[in-house]
Amino acid sequence: KIGASPRIATEFYQPLNSLRGYFIAPHLQAEAHDVPQLSGATLIGEYRTRSFEYGLDLGRELGNWGELRGGLLDVRGSTRVRLGDFSAPETSFHTHAGFLRFNYDRLDSANFPRSGQALTLDWRFEQNGRGARGSDLVTLDWRAAWSHGRNTALAWLSGGSTVGGSDANVRSWFPLGGFLNLSGLGAESLAGPYFGIARALVYRSVGNGG
């Protein structure tokens, strides 16, 4: 991914057997992104966060409709003021993290579903390099589609929260803004330790594609 929030990542997916669906997945990721700082509705500055992480996941495929996955991560990086009048020293971080994730997907299309539901539940817990407990991050994403003839209605709910730790840990804040993510705002122009958004979409098929 290139642009204002560049990211490069890779994962090696290795099945452990052909019958029960167990797998391991080592992975690497390097990224950078900006975290806006607001006073009311006014942008007063931005933090720039850079990070590098590596880890190993263990999971199981659940038929062709879901996946249960957990893993351990080592994350390190830095945060500095990129724009704004406020002053704060550049800080570095090194955390050990783990996560559990459940995915359910019965949608008939990844981009324009006409039927089915999908659900993702994610819990991430962190511990800093000195052994102190960091923030837990809990997120949920649910979509459901219903169709009648050429018309489709899609309900979409997303939410997340930090649990424990410090709300001042800006590198873990959730971004909002951009297409279908508060579309009237610039991409990732809001950020905070908690978020919730509900969407209702209606679209109509205008052809059969050839």
PDB file of C-alpha atoms in Angstrom:
ATOM      1  CA  LYS A   1       0.000   0.000   0.000  1.00  0.00           C
ATOM      2  CA  ILE A   2       1.375   3.413  -0.944  1.00  0.00           C
ATOM      3  CA  GLY A   3       0.252   6.961  -0.199  1.00  0.00           C
ATOM      4  CA  ALA A   4      -0.250   8.836   3.072  1.00  0.00           C
ATOM      5  CA  SER A   5      -0.379   5.578   5.095  1.00  0.00           C
ATOM      6  CA  PRO A   6       2.137   3.241   3.444  1.00  0.00           C
ATOM      7  CA  ARG A   7       2.281  -0.406   4.467  1.00  0.00           C
ATOM      8  CA  ILE A   8       4.141  -3.494   3.335  1.00  0.00           C
ATOM      9  CA  ALA A   9       3.241  -6.901   4.734  1.00  0.00           C
ATOM     10  CA  THR A  10       3.596 -10.588   3.999  1.00  0.00           C
ATOM     11  CA  GLU A  11       2.161 -13.813   5.415  1.00  0.00           C
ATOM     12  CA  PHE A  12       3.096 -17.445   4.825  1.00  0.00           C
ATOM     13  CA  TYR A  13       0.040 -19.684   5.179  1.00  0.00           C
ATOM     14  CA  GLN A  14       0.977 -23.297   5.927  1.00  0.00           C
ATOM     15  CA  PRO A  15      -1.739 -25.958   6.459  1.00  0.00           C
ATOM     16  CA  LEU A  16      -0.804 -28.557   9.072  1.00  0.00           C
ATOM     17  CA  ASN A  17      -3.075 -31.270   7.672  1.00  0.00           C
ATOM     18  CA  SER A  18      -5.621 -31.727   4.928  1.00  0.00           C
ATOM     19  CA  LEU A  19      -8.588 -32.895   7.023  1.00  0.00           C
ATOM     20  CA  ARG A  20      -9.091 -30.820  10.176  1.00  0.00           C
ATOM     21  CA  GLY A  21      -8.152 -27.419   8.747  1.00  0.00           C
ATOM     22  CA  TYR A  22      -5.399 -26.431  11.199  1.00  0.00           C
ATOM     23  CA  PHE A  23      -2.704 -24.029   9.967  1.00  0.00           C
ATOM     24  CA  ILE A  24       0.169 -21.790  11.045  1.00  0.00           C
ATOM     25  CA  ALA A  25       0.919 -18.382   9.524  1.00  0.00           C
ATOM     26  CA  PRO A  26       4.132 -16.433  10.297  1.00  0.00           C
ATOM     27  CA  HIS A  27       3.959 -12.817   9.125  1.00  0.00           C
ATOM     28  CA  LEU A  28       5.821  -9.492   8.926  1.00  0.00           C
ATOM     29  CA  GLN A  29       4.496  -5.936   8.585  1.00  0.00           C
ATOM     30  CA  ALA A  30       5.918  -2.403   8.445  1.00  0.00           C
ATOM     31  CA  GLU A  31       3.662   0.642   8.277  1.00  0.00           C
ATOM     32  CA  ALA A  32       3.296   4.343   8.983  1.00  0.00           C
ATOM     33  CA  HIS A  33       0.139   6.367   9.562  1.00  0.00           C
ATOM     34  CA  ASP A  34      -1.013   9.740  10.881  1.00  0.00           C
ATOM     35  CA  VAL A  35      -3.278  10.163  13.928  1.00  0.00           C
ATOM     36  CA  PRO A  36      -5.248  13.462  13.877  1.00  0.00           C
ATOM     37  CA  GLN A  37      -5.583  15.529  17.055  1.00  0.00           C
ATOM     38  CA  LEU A  38      -8.811  17.518  17.347  1.00  0.00           C
ATOM     39  CA  SER A  39     -10.090  20.259  19.616  1.00  0.00           C
ATOM     40  CA  GLY A  40     -13.845  20.061  19.142  1.00  0.00           C
ATOM     41  CA  ALA A  41     -14.215  19.904  15.365  1.00  0.00           C
ATOM     42  CA  THR A  42     -10.923  21.732  14.695  1.00  0.00           C
ATOM     43  CA  LEU A  43      -7.805  19.894  13.589  1.00  0.00           C
ATOM     44  CA  ILE A  44      -4.914  21.153  15.734  1.00  0.00           C
ATOM     45  CA  GLY A  45      -2.221  18.737  14.646  1.00  0.00           C
ATOM     46  CA  GLU A  46      -1.171  15.217  13.769  1.00  0.00           C
ATOM     47  CA  TYR A  47       1.008  12.494  15.201  1.00  0.00           C
ATOM     48  CA  ARG A  48       3.041  10.262  12.897  1.00  0.00           C
ATOM     49  CA  THR A  49       3.394   6.645  14.006  1.00  0.00           C
ATOM     50  CA  ARG A  50       5.822   4.174  12.457  1.00  0.00           C
ATOM     51  CA  SER A  51       5.877   0.536  13.458  1.00  0.00           C
ATOM     52  CA  PHE A  52       7.337  -2.838  12.575  1.00  0.00           C
ATOM     53  CA  GLU A  53       5.851  -6.109  13.771  1.00  0.00           C
ATOM     54  CA  TYR A  54       6.355  -9.825  13.320  1.00  0.00           C
ATOM     55  CA  GLY A  55       4.463 -12.748  14.713  1.00  0.00           C
ATOM     56  CA  LEU A  56       3.137 -16.260  14.391  1.00  0.00           C
ATOM     57  CA  ASP A  57      -0.535 -17.238  14.145  1.00  0.00           C
ATOM     58  CA  LEU A  58      -2.184 -20.577  14.784  1.00  0.00           C
ATOM     59  CA  GLY A  59      -5.691 -21.213  13.555  1.00  0.00           C
ATOM     60  CA  ARG A  60      -8.331 -23.524  12.225  1.00  0.00           C
ATOM     61  CA  GLU A  61     -10.587 -23.222   9.214  1.00  0.00           C
ATOM     62  CA  LEU A  62     -14.250 -23.854  10.008  1.00  0.00           C
ATOM     63  CA  GLY A  63     -15.566 -25.425   6.845  1.00  0.00           C
ATOM     64  CA  ASN A  64     -15.919 -22.875   4.050  1.00  0.00           C
ATOM     65  CA  TRP A  65     -17.724 -20.344   6.253  1.00  0.00           C
ATOM     66  CA  GLY A  66     -15.324 -19.279   9.024  1.00  0.00           C
ATOM     67  CA  GLU A  67     -12.001 -19.208  10.761  1.00  0.00           C
ATOM     68  CA  LEU A  68     -10.717 -19.163  14.348  1.00  0.00           C
ATOM     69  CA  ARG A  69      -7.227 -17.678  14.722  1.00  0.00           C
ATOM     70  CA  GLY A  70      -4.901 -16.578  17.515  1.00  0.00           C
ATOM     71  CA  GLY A  71      -1.339 -15.386  17.583  1.00  0.00           C
ATOM     72  CA  LEU A  72       1.581 -13.644  19.290  1.00  0.00           C
ATOM     73  CA  LEU A  73       3.236 -10.456  18.033  1.00  0.00           C
ATOM     74  CA  ASP A  74       6.320  -8.376  18.729  1.00  0.00           C
ATOM     75  CA  VAL A  75       5.699  -4.702  17.861  1.00  0.00           C
ATOM     76  CA  ARG A  76       8.142  -1.809  17.995  1.00  0.00           C
ATOM     77  CA  GLY A  77       8.188   1.701  16.601  1.00  0.00           C
ATOM     78  CA  SER A  78       7.992   5.421  17.341  1.00  0.00           C
ATOM     79  CA  THR A  79       5.489   8.272  17.527  1.00  0.00           C
ATOM     80  CA  ARG A  80       6.258  11.960  16.920  1.00  0.00           C
ATOM     81  CA  VAL A  81       4.406  15.212  16.308  1.00  0.00           C
ATOM     82  CA  ARG A  82       4.103  15.740  12.553  1.00  0.00           C
ATOM     83  CA  LEU A  83       1.955  18.900  12.452  1.00  0.00           C
ATOM     84  CA  GLY A  84       0.660  21.339  15.046  1.00  0.00           C
ATOM     85  CA  ASP A  85       1.554  23.946  17.632  1.00  0.00           C
ATOM     86  CA  PHE A  86       1.669  21.551  20.584  1.00  0.00           C
ATOM     87  CA  SER A  87       5.021  20.098  21.576  1.00  0.00           C
ATOM     88  CA  ALA A  88       5.679  16.536  22.641  1.00  0.00           C
ATOM     89  CA  PRO A  89       8.918  14.573  22.507  1.00  0.00           C
ATOM     90  CA  GLU A  90       9.289  11.691  20.102  1.00  0.00           C
ATOM     91  CA  THR A  91       8.537   8.470  21.929  1.00  0.00           C
ATOM     92  CA  SER A  92       9.481   4.912  21.083  1.00  0.00           C
ATOM     93  CA  PHE A  93       7.587   1.784  22.043  1.00  0.00           C
ATOM     94  CA  HIS A  94       8.184  -1.944  22.187  1.00  0.00           C
ATOM     95  CA  THR A  95       5.262  -4.184  23.055  1.00  0.00           C
ATOM     96  CA  HIS A  96       4.422  -7.857  23.049  1.00  0.00           C
ATOM     97  CA  ALA A  97       0.875  -8.574  21.942  1.00  0.00           C
ATOM     98  CA  GLY A  98      -1.493 -11.436  21.426  1.00  0.00           C
ATOM     99  CA  PHE A  99      -4.871 -11.697  19.750  1.00  0.00           C
ATOM    100  CA  LEU A 100      -7.873 -13.928  19.226  1.00  0.00           C
ATOM    101  CA  ARG A 101     -10.109 -13.520  16.157  1.00  0.00           C
ATOM    102  CA  PHE A 102     -13.265 -15.214  14.972  1.00  0.00           C
ATOM    103  CA  ASN A 103     -14.473 -14.770  11.381  1.00  0.00           C
ATOM    104  CA  TYR A 104     -17.838 -15.887  10.022  1.00  0.00           C
ATOM    105  CA  ASP A 105     -18.628 -15.216   6.359  1.00  0.00           C
ATOM    106  CA  ARG A 106     -21.710 -16.346   4.449  1.00  0.00           C
ATOM    107  CA  LEU A 107     -21.870 -13.343   2.108  1.00  0.00           C
ATOM    108  CA  ASP A 108     -22.128 -14.315  -1.545  1.00  0.00           C
ATOM    109  CA  SER A 109     -19.739 -11.545  -2.691  1.00  0.00           C
ATOM    110  CA  ALA A 110     -16.894  -9.633  -1.053  1.00  0.00           C
ATOM    111  CA  ASN A 111     -17.663  -6.341  -2.839  1.00  0.00           C
ATOM    112  CA  PHE A 112     -21.380  -6.252  -3.669  1.00  0.00           C
ATOM    113  CA  PRO A 113     -23.108  -8.941  -1.598  1.00  0.00           C
ATOM    114  CA  ARG A 114     -26.778  -9.695  -2.340  1.00  0.00           C
ATOM    115  CA  SER A 115     -27.391 -12.183   0.478  1.00  0.00           C
ATOM    116  CA  GLY A 116     -25.825 -13.597   3.610  1.00  0.00           C
ATOM    117  CA  GLN A 117     -24.057 -12.294   6.707  1.00  0.00           C
ATOM    118  CA  ALA A 118     -20.486 -11.783   7.914  1.00  0.00           C
ATOM    119  CA  LEU A 119     -19.134 -11.236  11.416  1.00  0.00           C
ATOM    120  CA  THR A 120     -15.642 -10.531  12.754  1.00  0.00           C
ATOM    121  CA  LEU A 121     -14.832 -10.410  16.478  1.00  0.00           C
ATOM    122  CA  ASP A 122     -11.305  -9.459  17.509  1.00  0.00           C
ATOM    123  CA  TRP A 123      -9.614  -9.136  20.909  1.00  0.00           C
ATOM    124  CA  ARG A 124      -6.021  -7.896  21.153  1.00  0.00           C
ATOM    125  CA  PHE A 125      -4.049  -7.597  24.390  1.00  0.00           C
ATOM    126  CA  GLU A 126      -0.674  -5.924  24.874  1.00  0.00           C
ATOM    127  CA  GLN A 127       2.222  -5.950  27.320  1.00  0.00           C
ATOM    128  CA  ASN A 128       5.037  -3.418  27.118  1.00  0.00           C
ATOM    129  CA  GLY A 129       8.716  -4.307  27.029  1.00  0.00           C
ATOM    130  CA  ARG A 130       9.012  -3.907  30.814  1.00  0.00           C
ATOM    131  CA  GLY A 131       6.284  -6.417  31.550  1.00  0.00           C
ATOM    132  CA  ALA A 132       3.501  -3.951  32.408  1.00  0.00           C
ATOM    133  CA  ARG A 133       0.044  -4.653  31.022  1.00  0.00           C
ATOM    134  CA  GLY A 134      -1.010  -2.378  28.180  1.00  0.00           C
ATOM    135  CA  SER A 135      -4.380  -1.693  26.596  1.00  0.00           C
ATOM    136  CA  ASP A 136      -6.763  -4.355  25.350  1.00  0.00           C
ATOM    137  CA  LEU A 137      -8.467  -3.580  22.033  1.00  0.00           C
ATOM    138  CA  VAL A 138     -11.864  -5.095  21.250  1.00  0.00           C
ATOM    139  CA  THR A 139     -13.460  -4.696  17.809  1.00  0.00           C
ATOM    140  CA  LEU A 140     -16.610  -5.953  16.084  1.00  0.00           C
ATOM    141  CA  ASP A 141     -17.725  -5.802  12.450  1.00  0.00           C
ATOM    142  CA  TRP A 142     -21.052  -7.192  11.171  1.00  0.00           C
ATOM    143  CA  ARG A 143     -22.700  -7.029   7.739  1.00  0.00           C
ATOM    144  CA  ALA A 144     -25.933  -8.508   6.425  1.00  0.00           C
ATOM    145  CA  ALA A 145     -27.482  -8.267   2.957  1.00  0.00           C
ATOM    146  CA  TRP A 146     -31.035  -8.862   1.705  1.00  0.00           C
ATOM    147  CA  SER A 147     -32.231  -8.646  -1.894  1.00  0.00           C
ATOM    148  CA  HIS A 148     -35.499  -8.398  -3.790  1.00  0.00           C
ATOM    149  CA  GLY A 149     -35.203  -8.558  -7.546  1.00  0.00           C
ATOM    150  CA  ARG A 150     -32.435  -6.169  -8.626  1.00  0.00           C
ATOM    151  CA  ASN A 151     -32.474  -4.224  -5.346  1.00  0.00           C
ATOM    152  CA  THR A 152     -30.284  -4.972  -2.325  1.00  0.00           C
ATOM    153  CA  ALA A 153     -30.221  -3.523   1.185  1.00  0.00           C
ATOM    154  CA  LEU A 154     -27.092  -3.868   3.326  1.00  0.00           C
ATOM    155  CA  ALA A 155     -26.857  -3.244   7.082  1.00  0.00           C
ATOM    156  CA  TRP A 156     -23.329  -2.721   8.442  1.00  0.00           C
ATOM    157  CA  LEU A 157     -22.241  -2.150  12.048  1.00  0.00           C
ATOM    158  CA  SER A 158     -18.698  -1.562  13.317  1.00  0.00           C
ATOM    159  CA  GLY A 159     -17.351  -0.684  16.741  1.00  0.00           C
ATOM    160  CA  GLY A 160     -14.256  -0.819  18.883  1.00  0.00           C
ATOM    161  CA  SER A 161     -12.955   0.122  22.298  1.00  0.00           C
ATOM    162  CA  THR A 162      -9.799   0.206  24.347  1.00  0.00           C
ATOM    163  CA  VAL A 163     -10.067  -1.637  27.666  1.00  0.00           C
ATOM    164  CA  GLY A 164      -7.658  -0.655  30.449  1.00  0.00           C
ATOM    165  CA  GLY A 165      -4.365   1.043  29.694  1.00  0.00           C
ATOM    166  CA  SER A 166      -4.255   4.718  28.771  1.00  0.00           C
ATOM    167  CA  ASP A 167      -6.531   6.673  26.448  1.00  0.00           C
ATOM    168  CA  ALA A 168      -3.459   8.774  25.589  1.00  0.00           C
ATOM    169  CA  ASN A 169      -1.880   5.850  23.704  1.00  0.00           C
ATOM    170  CA  VAL A 170      -2.537   7.446  20.316  1.00  0.00           C
ATOM    171  CA  ARG A 171      -0.885   4.717  18.256  1.00  0.00           C
ATOM    172  CA  SER A 172      -3.776   2.377  19.177  1.00  0.00           C
ATOM    173  CA  TRP A 173      -6.585   4.833  18.388  1.00  0.00           C
ATOM    174  CA  PHE A 174      -9.256   3.844  15.877  1.00  0.00           C
ATOM    175  CA  PRO A 175      -9.485   5.947  12.677  1.00  0.00           C
ATOM    176  CA  LEU A 176     -12.681   7.116  10.972  1.00  0.00           C
ATOM    177  CA  GLY A 177     -13.269   9.058   7.771  1.00  0.00           C
ATOM    178  CA  GLY A 178     -13.357   8.179   4.094  1.00  0.00           C
ATOM    179  CA  PHE A 179     -15.684   6.313   1.742  1.00  0.00           C
ATOM    180  CA  LEU A 180     -18.338   4.319   3.674  1.00  0.00           C
ATOM    181  CA  ASN A 181     -16.489   5.254   6.866  1.00  0.00           C
ATOM    182  CA  LEU A 182     -18.165   8.671   7.445  1.00  0.00           C
ATOM    183  CA  SER A 183     -17.969   9.453   3.736  1.00  0.00           C
ATOM    184  CA  GLY A 184     -18.300  13.248   4.141  1.00  0.00           C
ATOM    185  CA  LEU A 185     -14.948  13.433   5.939  1.00  0.00           C
ATOM    186  CA  GLY A 186     -11.407  12.996   4.696  1.00  0.00           C
ATOM    187  CA  ALA A 187      -9.846   9.563   5.013  1.00  0.00           C
ATOM    188  CA  GLU A 188      -8.816   8.842   8.628  1.00  0.00           C
ATOM    189  CA  SER A 189      -9.457  12.460   9.644  1.00  0.00           C
ATOM    190  CA  LEU A 190     -10.932  11.419  13.020  1.00  0.00           C
ATOM    191  CA  ALA A 191      -9.341   9.148  15.618  1.00  0.00           C
ATOM    192  CA  GLY A 192     -10.047   8.153  19.186  1.00  0.00           C
ATOM    193  CA  PRO A 193      -9.881   5.362  21.780  1.00  0.00           C
ATOM    194  CA  TYR A 194     -13.522   4.341  21.094  1.00  0.00           C
ATOM    195  CA  PHE A 195     -15.699   4.310  18.000  1.00  0.00           C
ATOM    196  CA  GLY A 196     -19.011   3.079  16.683  1.00  0.00           C
ATOM    197  CA  ILE A 197     -20.625   3.480  13.274  1.00  0.00           C
ATOM    198  CA  ALA A 198     -23.824   2.160  11.694  1.00  0.00           C
ATOM    199  CA  ARG A 199     -24.366   2.168   7.938  1.00  0.00           C
ATOM    200  CA  ALA A 200     -27.373   1.437   5.731  1.00  0.00           C
ATOM    201  CA  LEU A 201     -26.720   0.955   2.013  1.00  0.00           C
ATOM    202  CA  VAL A 202     -29.128   0.397  -0.867  1.00  0.00           C
ATOM    203  CA  TYR A 203     -27.955  -0.481  -4.362  1.00  0.00           C
ATOM    204  CA  ARG A 204     -29.505  -1.772  -7.595  1.00  0.00           C
ATOM    205  CA  SER A 205     -28.100  -4.051 -10.261  1.00  0.00           C
ATOM    206  CA  VAL A 206     -28.173  -2.268 -13.650  1.00  0.00           C
ATOM    207  CA  GLY A 207     -26.861  -5.075 -15.857  1.00  0.00           C
ATOM    208  CA  ASN A 208     -25.707  -8.668 -16.102  1.00  0.00           C
ATOM    209  CA  GLY A 209     -22.049  -7.956 -16.912  1.00  0.00           C
ATOM    210  CA  GLY A 210     -21.731  -9.160 -20.499  1.00  0.00           C
TER     211      GLY A 210
END
